[in-house]
Short mmCIF file of C-alpha atoms in Angstrom, two decimals:
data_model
loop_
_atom_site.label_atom_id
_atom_site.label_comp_id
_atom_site.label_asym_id
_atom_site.label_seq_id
_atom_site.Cartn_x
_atom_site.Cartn_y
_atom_site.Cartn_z
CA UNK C 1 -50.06 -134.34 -31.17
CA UNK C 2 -46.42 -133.15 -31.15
CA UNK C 3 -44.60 -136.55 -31.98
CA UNK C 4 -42.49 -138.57 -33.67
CA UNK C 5 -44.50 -141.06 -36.46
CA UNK C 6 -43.55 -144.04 -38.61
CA UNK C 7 -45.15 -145.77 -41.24
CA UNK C 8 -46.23 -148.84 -41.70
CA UNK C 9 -46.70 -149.86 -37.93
CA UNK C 10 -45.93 -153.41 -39.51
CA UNK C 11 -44.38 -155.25 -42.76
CA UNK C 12 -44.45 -158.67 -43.64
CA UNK C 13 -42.76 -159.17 -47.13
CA UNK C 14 -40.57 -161.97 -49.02
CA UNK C 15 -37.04 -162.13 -49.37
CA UNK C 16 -35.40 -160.11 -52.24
CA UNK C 17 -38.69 -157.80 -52.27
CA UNK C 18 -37.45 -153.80 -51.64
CA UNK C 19 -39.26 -152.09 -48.77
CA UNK C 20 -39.42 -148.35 -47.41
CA UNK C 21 -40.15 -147.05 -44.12
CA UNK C 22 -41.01 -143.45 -43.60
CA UNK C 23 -40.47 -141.28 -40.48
CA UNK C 24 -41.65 -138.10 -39.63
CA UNK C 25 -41.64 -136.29 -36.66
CA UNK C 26 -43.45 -132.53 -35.64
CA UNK C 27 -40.67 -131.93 -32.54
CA UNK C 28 -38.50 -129.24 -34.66
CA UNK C 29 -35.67 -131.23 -33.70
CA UNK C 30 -32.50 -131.01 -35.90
CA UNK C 31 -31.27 -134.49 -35.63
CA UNK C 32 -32.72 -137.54 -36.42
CA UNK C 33 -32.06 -141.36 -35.87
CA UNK C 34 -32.63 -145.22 -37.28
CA UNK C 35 -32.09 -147.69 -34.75
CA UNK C 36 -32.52 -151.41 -35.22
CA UNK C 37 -33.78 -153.86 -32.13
CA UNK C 38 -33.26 -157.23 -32.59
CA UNK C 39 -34.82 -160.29 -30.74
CA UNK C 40 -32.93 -159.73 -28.24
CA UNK C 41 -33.97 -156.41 -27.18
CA UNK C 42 -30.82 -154.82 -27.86
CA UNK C 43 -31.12 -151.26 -29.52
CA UNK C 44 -28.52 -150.18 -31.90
CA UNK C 45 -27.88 -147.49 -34.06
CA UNK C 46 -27.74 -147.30 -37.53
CA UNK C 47 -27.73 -144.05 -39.22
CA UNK C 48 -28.28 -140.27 -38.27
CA UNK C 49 -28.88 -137.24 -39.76
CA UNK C 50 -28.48 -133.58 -38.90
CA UNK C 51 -30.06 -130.83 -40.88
CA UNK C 52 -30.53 -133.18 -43.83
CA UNK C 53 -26.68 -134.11 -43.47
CA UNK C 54 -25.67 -137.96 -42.94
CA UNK C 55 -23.62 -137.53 -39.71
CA UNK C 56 -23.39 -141.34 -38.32
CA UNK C 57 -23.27 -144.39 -40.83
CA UNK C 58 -22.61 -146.99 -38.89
CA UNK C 59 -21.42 -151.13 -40.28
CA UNK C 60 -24.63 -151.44 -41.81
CA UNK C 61 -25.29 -153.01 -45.13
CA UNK C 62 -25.08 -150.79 -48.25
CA UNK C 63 -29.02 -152.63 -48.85
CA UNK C 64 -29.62 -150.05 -46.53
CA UNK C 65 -30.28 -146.58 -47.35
CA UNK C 66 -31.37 -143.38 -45.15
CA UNK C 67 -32.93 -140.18 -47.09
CA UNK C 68 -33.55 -137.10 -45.47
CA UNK C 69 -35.82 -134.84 -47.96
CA UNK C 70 -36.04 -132.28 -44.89
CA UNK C 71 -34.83 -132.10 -41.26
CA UNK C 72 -38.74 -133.40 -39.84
CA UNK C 73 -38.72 -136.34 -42.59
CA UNK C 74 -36.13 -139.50 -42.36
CA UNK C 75 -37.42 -142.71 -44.25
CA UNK C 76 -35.12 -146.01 -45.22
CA UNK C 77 -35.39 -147.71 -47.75
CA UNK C 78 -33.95 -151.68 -48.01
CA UNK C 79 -32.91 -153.48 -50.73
CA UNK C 80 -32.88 -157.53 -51.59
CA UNK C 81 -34.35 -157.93 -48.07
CA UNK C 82 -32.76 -160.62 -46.25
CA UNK C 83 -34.11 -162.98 -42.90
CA UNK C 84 -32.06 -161.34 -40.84
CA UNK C 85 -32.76 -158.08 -41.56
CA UNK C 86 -36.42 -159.18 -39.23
CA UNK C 87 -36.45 -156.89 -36.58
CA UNK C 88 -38.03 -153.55 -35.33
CA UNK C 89 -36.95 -150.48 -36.92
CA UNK C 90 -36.94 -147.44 -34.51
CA UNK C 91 -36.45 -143.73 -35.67
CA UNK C 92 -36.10 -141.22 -33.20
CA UNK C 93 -35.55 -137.23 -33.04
CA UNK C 94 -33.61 -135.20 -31.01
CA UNK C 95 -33.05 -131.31 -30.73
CA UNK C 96 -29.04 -131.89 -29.90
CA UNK C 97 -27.02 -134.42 -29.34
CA UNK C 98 -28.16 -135.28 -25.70
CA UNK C 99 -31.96 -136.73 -25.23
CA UNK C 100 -33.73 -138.78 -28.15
CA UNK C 101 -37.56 -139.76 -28.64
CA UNK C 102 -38.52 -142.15 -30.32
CA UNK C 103 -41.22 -143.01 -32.68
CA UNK C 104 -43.39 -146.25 -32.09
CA UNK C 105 -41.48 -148.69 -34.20
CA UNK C 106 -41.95 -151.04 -37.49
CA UNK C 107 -42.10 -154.37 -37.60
CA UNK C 108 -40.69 -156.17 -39.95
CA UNK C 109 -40.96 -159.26 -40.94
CA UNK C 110 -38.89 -161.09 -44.04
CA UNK C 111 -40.05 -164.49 -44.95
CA UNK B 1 -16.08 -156.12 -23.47
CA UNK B 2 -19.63 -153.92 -24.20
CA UNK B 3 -19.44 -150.11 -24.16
CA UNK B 4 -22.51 -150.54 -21.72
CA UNK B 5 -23.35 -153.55 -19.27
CA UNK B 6 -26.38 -153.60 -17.68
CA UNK B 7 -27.92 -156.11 -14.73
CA UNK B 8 -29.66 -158.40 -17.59
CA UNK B 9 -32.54 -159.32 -14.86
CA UNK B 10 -35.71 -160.45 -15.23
CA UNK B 11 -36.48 -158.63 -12.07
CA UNK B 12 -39.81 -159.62 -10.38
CA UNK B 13 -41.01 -157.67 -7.52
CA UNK B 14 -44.24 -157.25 -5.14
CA UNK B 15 -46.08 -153.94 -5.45
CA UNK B 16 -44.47 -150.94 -3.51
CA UNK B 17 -40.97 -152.18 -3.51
CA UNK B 18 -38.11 -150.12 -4.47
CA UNK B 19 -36.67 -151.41 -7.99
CA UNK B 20 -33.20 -150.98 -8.03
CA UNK B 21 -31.61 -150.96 -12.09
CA UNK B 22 -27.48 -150.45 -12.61
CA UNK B 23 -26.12 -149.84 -15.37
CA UNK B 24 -21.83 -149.91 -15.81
CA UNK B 25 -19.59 -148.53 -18.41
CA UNK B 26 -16.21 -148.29 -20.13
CA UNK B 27 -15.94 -145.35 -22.29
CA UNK B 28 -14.81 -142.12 -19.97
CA UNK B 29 -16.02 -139.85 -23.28
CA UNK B 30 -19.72 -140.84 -21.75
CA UNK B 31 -21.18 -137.70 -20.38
CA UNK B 32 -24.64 -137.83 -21.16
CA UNK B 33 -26.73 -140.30 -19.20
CA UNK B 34 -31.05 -141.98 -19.29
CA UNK B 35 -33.16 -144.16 -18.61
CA UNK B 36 -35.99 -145.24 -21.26
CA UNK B 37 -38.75 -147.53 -20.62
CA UNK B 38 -40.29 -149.68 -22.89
CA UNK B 39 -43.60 -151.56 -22.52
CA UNK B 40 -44.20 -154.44 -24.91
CA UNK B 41 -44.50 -153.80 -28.87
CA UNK B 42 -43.76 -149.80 -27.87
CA UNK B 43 -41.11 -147.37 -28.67
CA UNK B 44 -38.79 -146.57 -25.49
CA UNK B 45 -39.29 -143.76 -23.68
CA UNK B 46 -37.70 -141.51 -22.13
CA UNK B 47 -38.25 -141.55 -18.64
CA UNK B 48 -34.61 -140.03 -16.93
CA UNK B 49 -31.92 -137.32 -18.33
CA UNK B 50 -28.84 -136.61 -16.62
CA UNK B 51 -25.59 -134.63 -17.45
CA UNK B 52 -23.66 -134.84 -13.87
CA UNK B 53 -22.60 -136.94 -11.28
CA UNK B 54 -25.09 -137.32 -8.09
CA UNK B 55 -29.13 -137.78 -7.89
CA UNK B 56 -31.89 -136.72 -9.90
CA UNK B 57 -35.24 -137.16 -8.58
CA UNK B 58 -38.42 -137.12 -10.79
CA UNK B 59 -41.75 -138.46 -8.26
CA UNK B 60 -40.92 -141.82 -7.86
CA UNK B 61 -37.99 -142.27 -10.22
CA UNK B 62 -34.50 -140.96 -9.26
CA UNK B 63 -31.26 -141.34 -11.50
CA UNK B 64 -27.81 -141.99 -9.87
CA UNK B 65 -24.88 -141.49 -12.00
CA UNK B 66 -21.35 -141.97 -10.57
CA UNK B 67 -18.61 -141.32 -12.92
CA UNK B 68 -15.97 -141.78 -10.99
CA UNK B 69 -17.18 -145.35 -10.77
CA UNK B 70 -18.84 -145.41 -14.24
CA UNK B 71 -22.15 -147.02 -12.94
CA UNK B 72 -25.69 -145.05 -13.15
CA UNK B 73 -28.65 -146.39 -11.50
CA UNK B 74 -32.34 -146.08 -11.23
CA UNK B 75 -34.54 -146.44 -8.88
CA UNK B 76 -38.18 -146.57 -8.61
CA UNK B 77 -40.16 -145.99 -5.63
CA UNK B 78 -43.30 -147.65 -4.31
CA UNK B 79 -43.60 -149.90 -7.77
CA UNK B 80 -46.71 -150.50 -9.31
CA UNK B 81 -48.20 -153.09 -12.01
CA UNK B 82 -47.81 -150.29 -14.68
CA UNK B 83 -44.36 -149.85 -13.95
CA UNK B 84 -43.99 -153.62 -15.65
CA UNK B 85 -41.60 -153.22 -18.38
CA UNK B 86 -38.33 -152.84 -19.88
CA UNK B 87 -35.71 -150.64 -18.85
CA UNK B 88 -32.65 -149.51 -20.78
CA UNK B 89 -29.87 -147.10 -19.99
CA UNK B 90 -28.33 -145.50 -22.72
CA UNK B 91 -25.38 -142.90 -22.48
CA UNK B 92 -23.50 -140.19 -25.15
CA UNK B 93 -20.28 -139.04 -25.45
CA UNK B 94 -21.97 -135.55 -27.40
CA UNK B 95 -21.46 -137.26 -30.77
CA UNK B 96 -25.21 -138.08 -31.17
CA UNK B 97 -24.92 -141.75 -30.62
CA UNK B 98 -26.63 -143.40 -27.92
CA UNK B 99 -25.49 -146.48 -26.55
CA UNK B 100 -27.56 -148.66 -24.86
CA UNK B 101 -27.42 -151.28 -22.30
CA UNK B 102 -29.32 -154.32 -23.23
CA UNK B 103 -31.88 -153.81 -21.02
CA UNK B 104 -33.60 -155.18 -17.67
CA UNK B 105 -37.12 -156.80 -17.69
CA UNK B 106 -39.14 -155.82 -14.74
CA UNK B 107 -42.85 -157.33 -13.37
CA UNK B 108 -44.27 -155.94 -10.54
CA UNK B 109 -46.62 -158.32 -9.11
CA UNK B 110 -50.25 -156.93 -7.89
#
């Protein structure tokens, strides 16, 4: 199935633990995306990357931290986890700067 | 004042109504336009992509974006229980960031 993947599907960990989530996606996009949805609902974006190259860091922590190893592959890694970093984590592809797709989401949880 | 606004709902309607869903904005930049739905513990989808002003029709979905008045809209025709869900608008200015309206929560009651 051509898609975009994340894993794990959930996380439940303590505060101050370090956690990675890993995205991959089979589209041959060039572009790809971490979004964070809070409670709310409200989607917002926190890095990008094209072609391997950081193009959008936006007033995000420095705990966080994208890595592209190749343009399908996007995975963030968070330090000294915090209760408010609970949310879903959304990455998403897209072939140009227009239309994105999105992977299914993680969970997580910080207790 | 939010780049996007959107009607925050919830919007509960019987099956086969028409489900009207407006989104406004402020940035001019804004020339990519859609419409994502999202059913519970899901990714969004993407349902609706538009570049220009006027109507885009897709079976029973069809996009609306105004620029002039800085308002897109969705509609969805003859609803049905599956369409339950949340709907977003997001827009781009070409500079690979999506912003999105905060979505509208829609049941469509058998």
């Amino acid at each position: 199935d051509t898609a975009v993947s994340q894993t794990p599907k959930y996380l439940v960990t303590q505060m101050g633990n370090d956690k990675s989530i890993k995205c991959e996606q089979n589209l041959g996009h060039d572009t790809m995306y971490w979004y964070k949805q809070d409670s709310k609902k409200f989607l917002k974006i926190m890095f990008s990357y094209n072609n391997k190259e950081l193009i959008i860091n936006e007033t995000v922590p420095n705990r966080f931290s994208p890595k592209s190893p190749d343009k399908a592959h996007l995975n963030l890694h968070i330090n000294s986890l915090e209760l408010g970093d609970s949310a879903v984590y959304f990455c998403a592809s897209s072939p140009w700067s227009g239309e994105q797709f999105f992977g299914p989401g993680t969970r997580l949880t910080v207790l | 004042q939010k780049e996007v606004e959107q009607d925050p709902g919830p919007l509960s309607v019987p099956e086969g109504a028409i489900v009207s869903l407006n989104c406004t904005y402020s940035n001019s930049a804004f020339q990519y336009f859609m419409w994502y739905r999202q059913y519970s513990r899901k990714g969004p989808e993407l349902l609706m992509y538009t570049y220009s002003s006027g109507n885009k029709e897709d079976g029973r979905f069809t996009a609306q974006v105004d620029k002039s008045s800085k308002y897109i809209s969705l509609f969805i025709r003859d609803s049905q229980p599956s369409d339950s869900a949340t709907y977003l608008c997001a827009m781009s200015a070409d500079d690979y960031k999506l912003s999105f309206g905060a979505g509208t929560t829609v049941t469509v009651r058998a």
